């Protein structure tokens, strides 16, 4: 693998203004305008090398996707991945995908209240030591930010191999009064359909036989209403 210096990474990112957003704060409240439509916006916080967000954008053209990571080298790698996914279909620029260099600690400086419809947290760093709990991306201090950013159909979708992070997250969602659904302790044993999109870490961990945990938390009032209707039907209430 050819190694790039920091300058090389920056130059590469600066040359990809069609896909890479290096000044995401300047788009706060303007992401729909950047995409040129008012389709819902789904973000992955901590996208890593971008396999999930690239494939999701290709699979769901009527949704706008934003992959966020704090490391420029990962944003560069995600850019390569995104183009590799889209180019065979004749798109040099993925039309419904942006990759943003940002730290989720400052998410509210990047997105306007209600601007997002869904937040994906895939294989977020588990920070297993208690003294690092505040760094977990499902810590209530982050849930508080997400609640502000998500609109009426807002949901948080979590996937992780870490049992401790999963337990912590379920408790944090519950403490926050969020309804949870589609909880799985072993996603791949429970059966995934062909629509399922794997992340890099998911590919790695399932290859080693590690269980994947998954859960969806409902944040928006309209999402809750829809879920209640489904629940009534499901249990014939
Ligand atoms: C374990 S990796 C998972 C990558 C990918 N989601 C996957 O499932 O393959 C976690 C990612 O979250 C990113 N990350 C962690 N904390 C972050 C923060 N505060 N802001 C932005 N990115 C963060 C890391 O840089 C890393 O790429």
mmCIF file of C-alpha atoms and ligand atoms in Angstrom:
data_model
loop_
_atom_site.group_PDB
_atom_site.id
_atom_site.type_symbol
_atom_site.label_atom_id
_atom_site.label_comp_id
_atom_site.label_asym_id
_atom_site.label_seq_id
_atom_site.Cartn_x
_atom_site.Cartn_y
_atom_site.Cartn_z
ATOM 1 C CA UNK A 1 0.000 0.000 0.000
ATOM 2 C CA UNK A 2 1.287 3.435 -0.897
ATOM 3 C CA UNK A 3 1.493 5.579 2.204
ATOM 4 C CA UNK A 4 0.509 9.197 1.974
ATOM 5 C CA UNK A 5 1.787 11.997 4.168
ATOM 6 C CA UNK A 6 -0.656 14.387 5.819
ATOM 7 C CA UNK A 7 -0.119 16.952 3.072
ATOM 8 C CA UNK A 8 -0.961 14.352 0.441
ATOM 9 C CA UNK A 9 -4.150 13.393 2.239
ATOM 10 C CA UNK A 10 -5.246 17.028 2.523
ATOM 11 C CA UNK A 11 -4.494 17.698 -1.136
ATOM 12 C CA UNK A 12 -6.471 14.645 -2.130
ATOM 13 C CA UNK A 13 -9.468 15.748 -0.027
ATOM 14 C CA UNK A 14 -9.296 19.334 -1.242
ATOM 15 C CA UNK A 15 -9.526 18.064 -4.799
ATOM 16 C CA UNK A 16 -12.811 16.259 -4.131
ATOM 17 C CA UNK A 17 -15.252 19.078 -3.415
ATOM 18 C CA UNK A 18 -17.989 17.145 -5.250
ATOM 19 C CA UNK A 19 -17.952 14.490 -2.520
ATOM 20 C CA UNK A 20 -15.838 15.530 0.456
ATOM 21 C CA UNK A 21 -16.897 18.295 2.822
ATOM 22 C CA UNK A 22 -13.994 19.735 4.774
ATOM 23 C CA UNK A 23 -15.950 22.664 6.237
ATOM 24 C CA UNK A 24 -19.189 20.942 7.314
ATOM 25 C CA UNK A 25 -20.133 23.777 9.694
ATOM 26 C CA UNK A 26 -20.687 26.033 6.697
ATOM 27 C CA UNK A 27 -23.502 23.712 5.531
ATOM 28 C CA UNK A 28 -25.445 23.755 8.776
ATOM 29 C CA UNK A 29 -29.116 24.017 7.856
ATOM 30 C CA UNK A 30 -28.148 23.923 4.156
ATOM 31 C CA UNK A 31 -27.516 20.219 3.536
ATOM 32 C CA UNK A 32 -30.669 19.801 1.455
ATOM 33 C CA UNK A 33 -29.563 22.716 -0.711
ATOM 34 C CA UNK A 34 -26.182 21.045 -1.168
ATOM 35 C CA UNK A 35 -27.888 17.853 -2.368
ATOM 36 C CA UNK A 36 -30.278 19.898 -4.494
ATOM 37 C CA UNK A 37 -33.436 18.215 -3.200
ATOM 38 C CA UNK A 38 -35.426 17.749 -0.003
ATOM 39 C CA UNK A 39 -35.015 13.991 0.383
ATOM 40 C CA UNK A 40 -34.528 12.705 3.936
ATOM 41 C CA UNK A 41 -30.985 12.832 5.276
ATOM 42 C CA UNK A 42 -29.435 9.786 6.955
ATOM 43 C CA UNK A 43 -25.985 10.039 8.534
ATOM 44 C CA UNK A 44 -23.477 7.504 9.776
ATOM 45 C CA UNK A 45 -21.517 8.894 12.709
ATOM 46 C CA UNK A 46 -18.080 7.228 12.590
ATOM 47 C CA UNK A 47 -18.204 5.782 9.060
ATOM 48 C CA UNK A 48 -14.614 4.497 9.052
ATOM 49 C CA UNK A 49 -13.629 3.422 5.524
ATOM 50 C CA UNK A 50 -17.140 4.039 4.236
ATOM 51 C CA UNK A 51 -18.332 0.647 2.990
ATOM 52 C CA UNK A 52 -21.755 0.942 4.653
ATOM 53 C CA UNK A 53 -22.561 4.523 3.695
ATOM 54 C CA UNK A 54 -21.371 4.026 0.091
ATOM 55 C CA UNK A 55 -23.482 0.952 -0.456
ATOM 56 C CA UNK A 56 -26.499 2.473 1.300
ATOM 57 C CA UNK A 57 -26.335 5.535 -0.959
ATOM 58 C CA UNK A 58 -26.245 3.294 -4.030
ATOM 59 C CA UNK A 59 -29.111 1.138 -2.790
ATOM 60 C CA UNK A 60 -31.393 3.998 -1.727
ATOM 61 C CA UNK A 61 -31.163 6.784 -4.308
ATOM 62 C CA UNK A 62 -34.116 8.707 -2.789
ATOM 63 C CA UNK A 63 -32.305 9.221 0.492
ATOM 64 C CA UNK A 64 -29.396 11.585 0.995
ATOM 65 C CA UNK A 65 -26.526 10.113 2.971
ATOM 66 C CA UNK A 66 -23.731 11.791 4.902
ATOM 67 C CA UNK A 67 -20.803 9.798 6.266
ATOM 68 C CA UNK A 68 -18.967 11.508 9.110
ATOM 69 C CA UNK A 69 -15.553 10.697 10.499
ATOM 70 C CA UNK A 70 -12.942 12.704 12.372
ATOM 71 C CA UNK A 71 -9.899 11.268 10.581
ATOM 72 C CA UNK A 72 -8.944 12.709 7.221
ATOM 73 C CA UNK A 73 -7.283 9.477 6.077
ATOM 74 C CA UNK A 74 -10.535 7.597 6.705
ATOM 75 C CA UNK A 75 -12.527 10.216 4.801
ATOM 76 C CA UNK A 76 -10.072 9.783 1.921
ATOM 77 C CA UNK A 77 -10.466 6.001 2.022
ATOM 78 C CA UNK A 78 -14.256 6.382 2.180
ATOM 79 C CA UNK A 79 -14.065 8.622 -0.896
ATOM 80 C CA UNK A 80 -12.232 5.907 -2.814
ATOM 81 C CA UNK A 81 -14.809 3.365 -1.712
ATOM 82 C CA UNK A 82 -17.749 5.575 -2.670
ATOM 83 C CA UNK A 83 -16.383 6.190 -6.160
ATOM 84 C CA UNK A 84 -15.648 2.481 -6.608
ATOM 85 C CA UNK A 85 -19.277 1.684 -5.736
ATOM 86 C CA UNK A 86 -20.780 4.345 -8.015
ATOM 87 C CA UNK A 87 -18.417 4.427 -11.004
ATOM 88 C CA UNK A 88 -19.536 1.123 -12.584
ATOM 89 C CA UNK A 89 -23.019 2.685 -12.781
ATOM 90 C CA UNK A 90 -21.575 5.651 -14.698
ATOM 91 C CA UNK A 91 -21.474 8.152 -11.817
ATOM 92 C CA UNK A 92 -18.142 9.813 -11.204
ATOM 93 C CA UNK A 93 -19.815 11.700 -8.339
ATOM 94 C CA UNK A 94 -22.270 9.852 -6.106
ATOM 95 C CA UNK A 95 -25.398 12.059 -6.405
ATOM 96 C CA UNK A 96 -26.825 11.433 -2.917
ATOM 97 C CA UNK A 97 -23.697 11.072 -0.778
ATOM 98 C CA UNK A 98 -21.359 13.462 1.026
ATOM 99 C CA UNK A 99 -18.440 12.572 3.262
ATOM 100 C CA UNK A 100 -17.815 15.051 6.044
ATOM 101 C CA UNK A 101 -14.671 15.502 8.102
ATOM 102 C CA UNK A 102 -16.076 16.320 11.536
ATOM 103 C CA UNK A 103 -15.970 15.401 15.181
ATOM 104 C CA UNK A 104 -19.344 14.202 16.464
ATOM 105 C CA UNK A 105 -18.668 16.064 19.701
ATOM 106 C CA UNK A 106 -19.615 19.152 17.699
ATOM 107 C CA UNK A 107 -22.514 17.623 15.724
ATOM 108 C CA UNK A 108 -24.856 20.469 16.668
ATOM 109 C CA UNK A 109 -22.484 22.904 14.935
ATOM 110 C CA UNK A 110 -22.786 20.892 11.708
ATOM 111 C CA UNK A 111 -26.515 20.141 11.596
ATOM 112 C CA UNK A 112 -29.567 22.278 12.293
ATOM 113 C CA UNK A 113 -32.262 21.037 14.714
ATOM 114 C CA UNK A 114 -34.534 18.586 12.873
ATOM 115 C CA UNK A 115 -32.259 18.401 9.812
ATOM 116 C CA UNK A 116 -31.676 14.632 10.064
ATOM 117 C CA UNK A 117 -34.031 11.690 9.743
ATOM 118 C CA UNK A 118 -31.775 8.853 10.808
ATOM 119 C CA UNK A 119 -28.489 8.375 12.613
ATOM 120 C CA UNK A 120 -26.528 5.160 12.139
ATOM 121 C CA UNK A 121 -24.026 4.193 14.822
ATOM 122 C CA UNK A 122 -22.148 1.199 13.450
ATOM 123 C CA UNK A 123 -19.489 -0.471 15.592
ATOM 124 C CA UNK A 124 -18.801 2.697 17.522
ATOM 125 C CA UNK A 125 -15.748 2.523 19.765
ATOM 126 C CA UNK A 126 -16.969 0.702 22.927
ATOM 127 C CA UNK A 127 -14.741 2.572 25.418
ATOM 128 C CA UNK A 128 -15.057 -0.331 27.919
ATOM 129 C CA UNK A 129 -13.490 1.439 30.907
ATOM 130 C CA UNK A 130 -16.063 3.126 33.119
ATOM 131 C CA UNK A 131 -13.979 6.296 33.325
ATOM 132 C CA UNK A 132 -14.376 6.674 29.526
ATOM 133 C CA UNK A 133 -18.158 6.185 29.473
ATOM 134 C CA UNK A 134 -18.764 9.781 28.375
ATOM 135 C CA UNK A 135 -16.913 9.050 25.127
ATOM 136 C CA UNK A 136 -19.368 6.331 24.067
ATOM 137 C CA UNK A 137 -21.483 7.616 21.195
ATOM 138 C CA UNK A 138 -24.650 6.434 22.954
ATOM 139 C CA UNK A 139 -23.854 8.251 26.179
ATOM 140 C CA UNK A 140 -26.826 10.456 27.161
ATOM 141 C CA UNK A 141 -24.743 13.546 26.422
ATOM 142 C CA UNK A 142 -24.687 12.392 22.768
ATOM 143 C CA UNK A 143 -28.332 11.225 22.823
ATOM 144 C CA UNK A 144 -29.265 14.726 23.909
ATOM 145 C CA UNK A 145 -27.512 16.149 20.829
ATOM 146 C CA UNK A 146 -29.062 13.541 18.498
ATOM 147 C CA UNK A 147 -32.560 14.243 19.833
ATOM 148 C CA UNK A 148 -32.130 17.858 18.848
ATOM 149 C CA UNK A 149 -30.875 17.050 15.359
ATOM 150 C CA UNK A 150 -33.487 14.433 14.442
ATOM 151 C CA UNK A 151 -36.840 15.412 12.928
ATOM 152 C CA UNK A 152 -40.339 13.919 13.442
ATOM 153 C CA UNK A 153 -39.390 10.623 11.746
ATOM 154 C CA UNK A 154 -36.104 10.453 13.610
ATOM 155 C CA UNK A 155 -34.525 7.144 14.591
ATOM 156 C CA UNK A 156 -31.133 5.937 15.801
ATOM 157 C CA UNK A 157 -29.939 2.581 14.436
ATOM 158 C CA UNK A 158 -27.182 0.875 16.392
ATOM 159 C CA UNK A 159 -25.072 -2.152 15.436
ATOM 160 C CA UNK A 160 -22.181 -3.423 17.516
ATOM 161 C CA UNK A 161 -20.174 -6.517 18.382
ATOM 162 C CA UNK A 162 -19.598 -5.165 21.904
ATOM 163 C CA UNK A 163 -21.928 -6.633 24.497
ATOM 164 C CA UNK A 164 -20.899 -4.005 27.047
ATOM 165 C CA UNK A 165 -21.608 -1.118 24.668
ATOM 166 C CA UNK A 166 -24.903 -2.715 23.692
ATOM 167 C CA UNK A 167 -26.042 -3.081 27.301
ATOM 168 C CA UNK A 168 -24.941 0.456 28.075
ATOM 169 C CA UNK A 169 -26.796 1.747 25.004
ATOM 170 C CA UNK A 170 -30.067 -0.047 25.752
ATOM 171 C CA UNK A 171 -30.000 1.409 29.253
ATOM 172 C CA UNK A 172 -29.138 4.864 27.940
ATOM 173 C CA UNK A 173 -32.020 4.710 25.402
ATOM 174 C CA UNK A 174 -34.384 3.544 28.168
ATOM 175 C CA UNK A 175 -33.176 6.236 30.599
ATOM 176 C CA UNK A 176 -33.811 8.729 27.844
ATOM 177 C CA UNK A 177 -37.386 7.474 27.405
ATOM 178 C CA UNK A 178 -36.773 6.213 23.870
ATOM 179 C CA UNK A 179 -38.896 3.366 22.536
ATOM 180 C CA UNK A 180 -36.716 0.545 21.166
ATOM 181 C CA UNK A 181 -37.585 -1.941 18.432
ATOM 182 C CA UNK A 182 -36.083 -4.693 16.298
ATOM 183 C CA UNK A 183 -33.647 -5.684 19.042
ATOM 184 C CA UNK A 184 -31.342 -8.556 18.159
ATOM 185 C CA UNK A 185 -28.548 -10.143 20.189
ATOM 186 C CA UNK A 186 -27.326 -12.167 17.222
ATOM 187 C CA UNK A 187 -28.315 -10.388 14.059
ATOM 188 C CA UNK A 188 -26.842 -12.863 11.619
ATOM 189 C CA UNK A 189 -28.316 -15.918 13.367
ATOM 190 C CA UNK A 190 -31.729 -14.195 13.487
ATOM 191 C CA UNK A 191 -31.523 -13.886 9.735
ATOM 192 C CA UNK A 192 -30.613 -10.911 7.599
ATOM 193 C CA UNK A 193 -32.288 -10.359 4.245
ATOM 194 C CA UNK A 194 -30.640 -9.459 0.964
ATOM 195 C CA UNK A 195 -31.298 -5.772 1.694
ATOM 196 C CA UNK A 196 -28.873 -5.917 4.599
ATOM 197 C CA UNK A 197 -25.764 -3.768 4.149
ATOM 198 C CA UNK A 198 -22.625 -4.798 6.004
ATOM 199 C CA UNK A 199 -20.053 -2.448 7.449
ATOM 200 C CA UNK A 200 -16.298 -3.165 7.340
ATOM 201 C CA UNK A 201 -16.254 -4.107 11.014
ATOM 202 C CA UNK A 202 -19.341 -6.256 10.625
ATOM 203 C CA UNK A 203 -17.680 -8.195 7.805
ATOM 204 C CA UNK A 204 -14.596 -8.660 9.953
ATOM 205 C CA UNK A 205 -16.424 -9.753 13.108
ATOM 206 C CA UNK A 206 -18.981 -12.049 11.484
ATOM 207 C CA UNK A 207 -16.062 -13.719 9.667
ATOM 208 C CA UNK A 208 -14.685 -14.571 13.115
ATOM 209 C CA UNK A 209 -18.043 -15.894 14.347
ATOM 210 C CA UNK A 210 -18.678 -12.950 16.680
ATOM 211 C CA UNK A 211 -22.346 -12.125 17.456
ATOM 212 C CA UNK A 212 -23.622 -8.800 16.204
ATOM 213 C CA UNK A 213 -26.114 -6.894 18.338
ATOM 214 C CA UNK A 214 -28.594 -4.483 16.798
ATOM 215 C CA UNK A 215 -31.297 -2.130 17.984
ATOM 216 C CA UNK A 216 -33.357 0.781 16.675
ATOM 217 C CA UNK A 217 -34.415 3.634 18.955
ATOM 218 C CA UNK A 218 -37.326 5.865 18.031
ATOM 219 C CA UNK A 219 -36.793 9.565 18.643
ATOM 220 C CA UNK A 220 -39.329 11.478 16.528
ATOM 221 C CA UNK A 221 -43.037 11.814 17.402
ATOM 222 C CA UNK A 222 -44.227 10.769 13.923
ATOM 223 C CA UNK A 223 -41.932 7.733 13.932
ATOM 224 C CA UNK A 224 -43.482 6.795 17.282
ATOM 225 C CA UNK A 225 -47.019 7.116 15.902
ATOM 226 C CA UNK A 226 -46.129 4.883 12.964
ATOM 227 C CA UNK A 227 -44.583 2.335 15.264
ATOM 228 C CA UNK A 228 -47.634 2.296 17.520
ATOM 229 C CA UNK A 229 -49.847 1.493 14.519
ATOM 230 C CA UNK A 230 -47.520 -1.375 13.515
ATOM 231 C CA UNK A 231 -47.450 -2.672 17.098
ATOM 232 C CA UNK A 232 -51.262 -2.653 17.376
ATOM 233 C CA UNK A 233 -51.449 -4.673 14.165
ATOM 234 C CA UNK A 234 -48.677 -7.071 15.184
ATOM 235 C CA UNK A 235 -50.205 -8.019 18.528
ATOM 236 C CA UNK A 236 -53.826 -7.518 17.396
ATOM 237 C CA UNK A 237 -54.381 -5.006 20.218
HETATM 238 C C1 LIG B 1 -14.674 1.082 15.067
HETATM 239 S S1 LIG B 1 -14.794 2.180 13.747
HETATM 240 C C2 LIG B 1 -16.263 1.654 12.877
HETATM 241 C C3 LIG B 1 -16.248 2.056 11.416
HETATM 242 C C4 LIG B 1 -17.508 1.678 10.604
HETATM 243 N N1 LIG B 1 -18.690 2.329 11.115
HETATM 244 C C5 LIG B 1 -17.719 0.181 10.544
HETATM 245 O O1 LIG B 1 -18.677 -0.299 11.154
HETATM 246 O O2 LIG B 1 -16.940 -0.497 9.883
HETATM 247 C C6 LIG B 1 -15.350 3.655 14.576
HETATM 248 C C7 LIG B 1 -15.168 4.908 13.749
HETATM 249 O O3 LIG B 1 -15.734 6.011 14.443
HETATM 250 C C8 LIG B 1 -14.893 7.138 14.265
HETATM 251 N N2 LIG B 1 -15.132 8.045 15.402
HETATM 252 C C9 LIG B 1 -15.010 7.738 16.705
HETATM 253 N N3 LIG B 1 -15.294 8.818 17.469
HETATM 254 C C10 LIG B 1 -15.614 9.817 16.612
HETATM 255 C C11 LIG B 1 -15.987 11.185 16.787
HETATM 256 N N4 LIG B 1 -16.092 11.736 17.988
HETATM 257 N N5 LIG B 1 -16.226 11.924 15.682
HETATM 258 C C12 LIG B 1 -16.121 11.377 14.442
HETATM 259 N N6 LIG B 1 -15.757 10.091 14.218
HETATM 260 C C13 LIG B 1 -15.505 9.323 15.291
HETATM 261 C C14 LIG B 1 -13.495 6.549 14.223
HETATM 262 O O4 LIG B 1 -12.585 7.405 13.583
HETATM 263 C C15 LIG B 1 -13.717 5.251 13.467
HETATM 264 O O5 LIG B 1 -13.554 5.425 12.086
#
